Coordinates of C-alpha atoms in Angstrom, one line a residue:
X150 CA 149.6 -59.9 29.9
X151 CA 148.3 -62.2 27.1
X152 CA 144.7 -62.3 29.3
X153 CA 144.6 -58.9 30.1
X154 CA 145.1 -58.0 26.3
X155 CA 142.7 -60.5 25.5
X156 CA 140.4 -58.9 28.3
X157 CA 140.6 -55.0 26.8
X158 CA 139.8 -55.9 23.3
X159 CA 136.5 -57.9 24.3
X160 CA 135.7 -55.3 27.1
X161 CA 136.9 -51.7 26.7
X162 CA 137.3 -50.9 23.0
X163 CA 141.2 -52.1 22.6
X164 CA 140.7 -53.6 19.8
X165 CA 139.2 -50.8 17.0
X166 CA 141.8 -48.2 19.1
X167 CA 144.3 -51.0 17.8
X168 CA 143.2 -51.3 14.7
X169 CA 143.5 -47.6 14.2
X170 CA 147.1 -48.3 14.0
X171 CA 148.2 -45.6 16.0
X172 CA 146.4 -42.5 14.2
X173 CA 148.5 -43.5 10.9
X174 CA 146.5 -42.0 7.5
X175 CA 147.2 -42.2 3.9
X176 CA 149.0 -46.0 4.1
X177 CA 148.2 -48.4 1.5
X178 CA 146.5 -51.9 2.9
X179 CA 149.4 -53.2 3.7
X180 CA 150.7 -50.2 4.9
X181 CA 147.8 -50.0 7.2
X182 CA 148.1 -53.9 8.8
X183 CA 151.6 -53.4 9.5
X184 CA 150.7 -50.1 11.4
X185 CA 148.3 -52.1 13.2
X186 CA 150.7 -54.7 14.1
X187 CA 153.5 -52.0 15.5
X188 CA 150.2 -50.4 17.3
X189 CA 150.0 -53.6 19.0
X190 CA 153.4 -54.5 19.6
X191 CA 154.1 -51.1 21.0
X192 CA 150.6 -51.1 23.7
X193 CA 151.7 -55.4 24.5
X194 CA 155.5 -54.1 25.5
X195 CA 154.3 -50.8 27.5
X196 CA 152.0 -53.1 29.3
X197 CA 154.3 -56.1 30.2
X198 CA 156.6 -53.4 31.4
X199 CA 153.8 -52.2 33.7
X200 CA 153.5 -55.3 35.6
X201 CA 156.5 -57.0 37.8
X202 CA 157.0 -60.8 37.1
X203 CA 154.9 -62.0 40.1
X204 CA 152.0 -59.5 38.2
X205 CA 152.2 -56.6 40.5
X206 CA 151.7 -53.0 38.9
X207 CA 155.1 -50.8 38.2
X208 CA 153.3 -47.4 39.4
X209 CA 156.0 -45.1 37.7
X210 CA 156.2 -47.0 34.6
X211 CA 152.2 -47.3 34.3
X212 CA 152.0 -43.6 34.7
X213 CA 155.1 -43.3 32.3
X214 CA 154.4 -41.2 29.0
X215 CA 154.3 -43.4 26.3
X216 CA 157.1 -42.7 22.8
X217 CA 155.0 -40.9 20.5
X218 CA 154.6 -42.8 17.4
X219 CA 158.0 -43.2 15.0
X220 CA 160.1 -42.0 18.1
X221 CA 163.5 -43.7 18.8
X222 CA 163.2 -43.2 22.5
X223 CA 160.8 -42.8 24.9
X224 CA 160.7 -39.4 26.9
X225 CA 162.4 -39.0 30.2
X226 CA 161.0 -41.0 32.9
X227 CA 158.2 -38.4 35.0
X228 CA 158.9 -37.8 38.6
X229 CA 158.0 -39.5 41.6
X230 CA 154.6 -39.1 42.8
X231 CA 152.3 -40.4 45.6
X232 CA 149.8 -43.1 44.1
X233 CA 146.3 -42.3 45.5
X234 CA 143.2 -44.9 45.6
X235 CA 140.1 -45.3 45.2
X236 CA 137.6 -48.2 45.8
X237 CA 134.1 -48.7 44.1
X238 CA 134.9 -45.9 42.0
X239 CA 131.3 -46.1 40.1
X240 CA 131.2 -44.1 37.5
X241 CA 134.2 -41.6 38.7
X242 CA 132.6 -38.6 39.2
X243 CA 134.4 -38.0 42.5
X244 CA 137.9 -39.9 41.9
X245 CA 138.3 -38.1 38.1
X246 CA 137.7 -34.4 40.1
X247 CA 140.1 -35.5 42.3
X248 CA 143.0 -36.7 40.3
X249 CA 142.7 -33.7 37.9
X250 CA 143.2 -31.1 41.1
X251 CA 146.0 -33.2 42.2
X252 CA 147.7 -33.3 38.5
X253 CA 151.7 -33.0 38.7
X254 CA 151.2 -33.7 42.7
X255 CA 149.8 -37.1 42.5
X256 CA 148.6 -40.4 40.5
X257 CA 145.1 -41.4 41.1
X258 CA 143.9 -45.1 40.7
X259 CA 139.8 -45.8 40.1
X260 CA 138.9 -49.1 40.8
X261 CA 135.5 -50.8 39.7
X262 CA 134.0 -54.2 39.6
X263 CA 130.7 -53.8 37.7
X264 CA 131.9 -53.6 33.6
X265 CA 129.3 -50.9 32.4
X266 CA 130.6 -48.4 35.6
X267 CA 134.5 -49.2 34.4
X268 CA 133.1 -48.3 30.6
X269 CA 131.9 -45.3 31.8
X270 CA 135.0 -44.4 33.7
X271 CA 136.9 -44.9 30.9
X272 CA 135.4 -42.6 28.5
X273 CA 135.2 -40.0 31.7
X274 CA 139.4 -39.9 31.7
X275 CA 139.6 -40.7 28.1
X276 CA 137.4 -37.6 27.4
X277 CA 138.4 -35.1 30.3
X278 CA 141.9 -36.2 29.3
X279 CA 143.1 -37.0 33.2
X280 CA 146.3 -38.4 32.4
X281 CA 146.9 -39.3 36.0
X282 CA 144.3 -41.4 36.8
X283 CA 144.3 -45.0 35.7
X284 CA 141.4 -47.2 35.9
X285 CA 141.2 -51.2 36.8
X286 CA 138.0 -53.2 36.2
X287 CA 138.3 -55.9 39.2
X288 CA 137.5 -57.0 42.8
X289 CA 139.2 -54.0 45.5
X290 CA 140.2 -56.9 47.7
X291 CA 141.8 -58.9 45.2
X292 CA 143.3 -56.1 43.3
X293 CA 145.1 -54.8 46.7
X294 CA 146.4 -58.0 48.1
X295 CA 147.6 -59.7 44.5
X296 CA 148.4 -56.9 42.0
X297 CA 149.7 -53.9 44.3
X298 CA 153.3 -54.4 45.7
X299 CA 153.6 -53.9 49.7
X300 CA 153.8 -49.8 51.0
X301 CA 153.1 -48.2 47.2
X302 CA 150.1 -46.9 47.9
X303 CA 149.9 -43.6 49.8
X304 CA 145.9 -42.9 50.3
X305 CA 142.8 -45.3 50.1
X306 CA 139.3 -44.3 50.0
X307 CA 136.3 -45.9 50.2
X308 CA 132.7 -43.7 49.2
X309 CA 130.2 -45.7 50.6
X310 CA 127.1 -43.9 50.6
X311 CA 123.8 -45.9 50.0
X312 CA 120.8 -45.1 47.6
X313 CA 117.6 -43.4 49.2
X314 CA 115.4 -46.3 49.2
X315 CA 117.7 -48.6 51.4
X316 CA 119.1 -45.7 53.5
X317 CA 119.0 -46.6 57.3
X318 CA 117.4 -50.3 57.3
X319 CA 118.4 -53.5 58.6
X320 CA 119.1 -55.2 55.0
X321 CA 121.2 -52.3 53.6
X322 CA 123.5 -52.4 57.1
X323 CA 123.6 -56.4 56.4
X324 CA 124.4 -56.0 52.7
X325 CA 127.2 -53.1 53.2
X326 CA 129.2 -55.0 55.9
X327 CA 129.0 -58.1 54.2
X328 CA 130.2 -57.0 51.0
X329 CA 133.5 -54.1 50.2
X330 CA 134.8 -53.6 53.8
X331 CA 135.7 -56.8 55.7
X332 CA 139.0 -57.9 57.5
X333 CA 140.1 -59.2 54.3
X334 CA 139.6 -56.1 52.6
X335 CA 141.4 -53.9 55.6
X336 CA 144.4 -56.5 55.4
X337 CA 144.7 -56.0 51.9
X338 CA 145.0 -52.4 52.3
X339 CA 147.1 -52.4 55.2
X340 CA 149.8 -54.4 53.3
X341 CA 149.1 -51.7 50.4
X342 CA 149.8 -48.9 52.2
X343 CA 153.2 -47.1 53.0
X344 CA 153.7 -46.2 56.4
X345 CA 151.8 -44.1 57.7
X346 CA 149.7 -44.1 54.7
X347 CA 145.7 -43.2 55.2
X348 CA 142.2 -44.8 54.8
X349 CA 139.7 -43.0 54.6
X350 CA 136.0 -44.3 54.4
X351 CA 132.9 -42.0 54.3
X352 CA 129.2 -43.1 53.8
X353 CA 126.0 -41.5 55.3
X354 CA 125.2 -44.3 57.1
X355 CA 125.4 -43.7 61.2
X356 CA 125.1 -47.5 61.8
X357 CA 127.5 -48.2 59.2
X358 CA 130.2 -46.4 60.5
X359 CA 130.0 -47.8 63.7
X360 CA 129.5 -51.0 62.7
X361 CA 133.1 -50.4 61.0
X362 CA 134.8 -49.1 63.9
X363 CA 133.7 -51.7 66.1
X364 CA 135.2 -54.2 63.6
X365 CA 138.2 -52.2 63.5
X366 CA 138.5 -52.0 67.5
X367 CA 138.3 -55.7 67.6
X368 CA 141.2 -56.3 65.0
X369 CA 143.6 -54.1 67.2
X370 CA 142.3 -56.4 70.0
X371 CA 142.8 -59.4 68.6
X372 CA 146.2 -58.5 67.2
X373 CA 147.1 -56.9 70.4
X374 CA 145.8 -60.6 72.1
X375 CA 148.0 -62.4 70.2
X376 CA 151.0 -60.6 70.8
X377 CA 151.8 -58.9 67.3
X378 CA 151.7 -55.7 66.1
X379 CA 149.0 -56.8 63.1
X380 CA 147.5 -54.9 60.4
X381 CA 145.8 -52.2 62.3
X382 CA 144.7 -49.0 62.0
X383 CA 144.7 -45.8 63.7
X384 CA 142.4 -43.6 64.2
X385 CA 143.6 -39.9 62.8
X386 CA 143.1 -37.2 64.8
X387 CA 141.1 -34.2 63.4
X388 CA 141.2 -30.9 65.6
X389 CA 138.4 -28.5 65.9
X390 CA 136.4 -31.9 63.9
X391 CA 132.9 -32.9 65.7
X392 CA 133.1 -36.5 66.3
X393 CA 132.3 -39.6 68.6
X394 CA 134.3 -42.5 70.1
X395 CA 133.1 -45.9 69.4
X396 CA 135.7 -48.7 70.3
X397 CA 138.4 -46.3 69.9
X398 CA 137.9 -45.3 66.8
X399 CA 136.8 -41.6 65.7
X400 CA 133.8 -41.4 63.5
X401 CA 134.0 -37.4 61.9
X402 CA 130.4 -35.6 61.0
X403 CA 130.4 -34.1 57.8
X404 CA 132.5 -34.1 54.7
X405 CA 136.5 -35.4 55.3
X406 CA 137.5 -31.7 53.3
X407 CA 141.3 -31.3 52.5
X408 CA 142.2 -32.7 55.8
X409 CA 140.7 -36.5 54.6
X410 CA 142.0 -36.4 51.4
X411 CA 139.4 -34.4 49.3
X412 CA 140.9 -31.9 46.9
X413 CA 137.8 -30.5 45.4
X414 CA 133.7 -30.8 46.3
X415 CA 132.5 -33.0 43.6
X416 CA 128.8 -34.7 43.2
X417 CA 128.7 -38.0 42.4
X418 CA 125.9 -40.1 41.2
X419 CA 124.8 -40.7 44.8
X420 CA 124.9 -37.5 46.5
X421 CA 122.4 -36.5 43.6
X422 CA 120.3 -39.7 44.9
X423 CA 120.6 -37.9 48.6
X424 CA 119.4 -34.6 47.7
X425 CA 116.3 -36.0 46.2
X426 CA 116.4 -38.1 49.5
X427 CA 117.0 -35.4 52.0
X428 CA 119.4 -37.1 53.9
X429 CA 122.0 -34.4 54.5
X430 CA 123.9 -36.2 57.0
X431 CA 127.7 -37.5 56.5
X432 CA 130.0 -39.0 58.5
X433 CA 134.0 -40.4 57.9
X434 CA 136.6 -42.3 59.3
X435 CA 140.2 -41.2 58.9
X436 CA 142.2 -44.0 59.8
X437 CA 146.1 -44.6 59.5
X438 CA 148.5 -47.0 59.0
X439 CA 149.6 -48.4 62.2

């Protein structure tokens, strides 16, 4: 907890919202520092009781409503609610749309690894006041197999789509399987998810997607080889839903819609790259938890 505090104050602005002392007006210096110190005693125990002791994230208490300042008691614990995901969240155009359509039905996780995209995220919940969507400035793979307990996760998605001006080549198809979704990455998420839980992955990159389900096909192989059930995936099935068959696994044209997980339409910074691109196409893999 002492890093991550540490983390938030040279990164995302903890420290002036700390030295703000929790709104207080009026207070004399000394009034004011001792504010500031019950600001930061109050945000240091909220987020140690966020985390379990092997430093895996308490869903319901991170999501919890915080006591409002000078309150004896926190308020009543909030209900239950399925913990959605999303990885590469950019600047969260999409996964803010999302979380706000699914308020009261759903918490929403964004997660980013580049500091100036989870800036921007922040302000974009801070600002549009989406109280169930947290964010987390990290690596997707590390993030999923160290600091999300087993089956707490209910949904996973990836939006990989890929600027105009690498769209379709060699190098981008090198560079995209190389990087987010490997068999680390899909062990990860495996463990993550609760069973039956979904992944589900949408770029506009053909080659891409079958690149994916070919790796996907060989992990049930090899799992299936070796005698063990393994952390596979299966391929969901979509009726009345255009698709082809490559290793077993479905690859969807067009947009997953409600059926994939996505609540609302919503642009994101790409898809306003593809329409000055032209490339209309989409394709998505719906995968579950096998």
């Amino acid at each position: 907890v002492r890093h991550l505090v540490g983390s938030l104050k040279r990164t995302l602005g903890l420290r002036p919202a700390l030295r703000r002392g929790g709104g207080a007006t009026g207070l004399s210096p000394a009034g004011k520092r001792s504010a500031r110190k019950a600001a930061s005693r109050r945000f240091r125990k909220g987020l140690a009781a966020s985390f379990t002791r092997d430093g895996r994230i308490r869903w319901q208490r991170l999501f919890a409503p915080s006591a409002a300042d000078g309150a004896d008691s926190a308020p009543p614990p909030p209900p239950v609610l399925p913990v959605k995901l999303e990885l590469a969240s950019g600047t969260g155009d999409w996964v803010a749309a999302q979380a706000a359509a699914d308020a009261g039905a759903a918490n929403w996780v964004a997660c980013e690894l580049k500091h100036d995209r989870v800036a921007s995220l922040l302000s974009r919940v801070a600002l549009g006041r989406v109280d169930n969507l947290a964010v987390v400035g990290g690596d997707g793979v590390a993030l999923l197999r160290d600091r999300v307990s087993p089956e707490s996760v209910a949904h996973i998605f990836v939006n990989f789509p890929e600027p105009p001006h690498r769209w379709g080549t060699e190098d981008s198809l090198s560079h995209l399987t190389g990087s987010l979704l490997t068999p680390p990455l899909f062990d990860a998420a495996h463990r993550a998810l609760r069973p039956s839980g979904r992944l589900t992955i949408f770029s506009d990159n053909h080659r891409y997607c079958c690149s994916l389900a070919r790796l996907l096909g060989g992990m049930r192989r090899g799992a299936a080889a070796a005698g063990a059930a393994g952390r596979c995936f299966a391929s969901v099935p979509l009726e009345g839903r255009s698709c082809e068959r490559v290793d077993g696994i479905r690859i969807f044209h067009g947009s997953p819609g409600a059926e994939g997980g996505f609540l609302v339409d919503e642009q994101s910074y790409f898809d306003r790259f593809w329409e000055h691109g032209q490339h209309a196409d989409r394709f998505f893999l719906l995968l579950e938890k096998a």
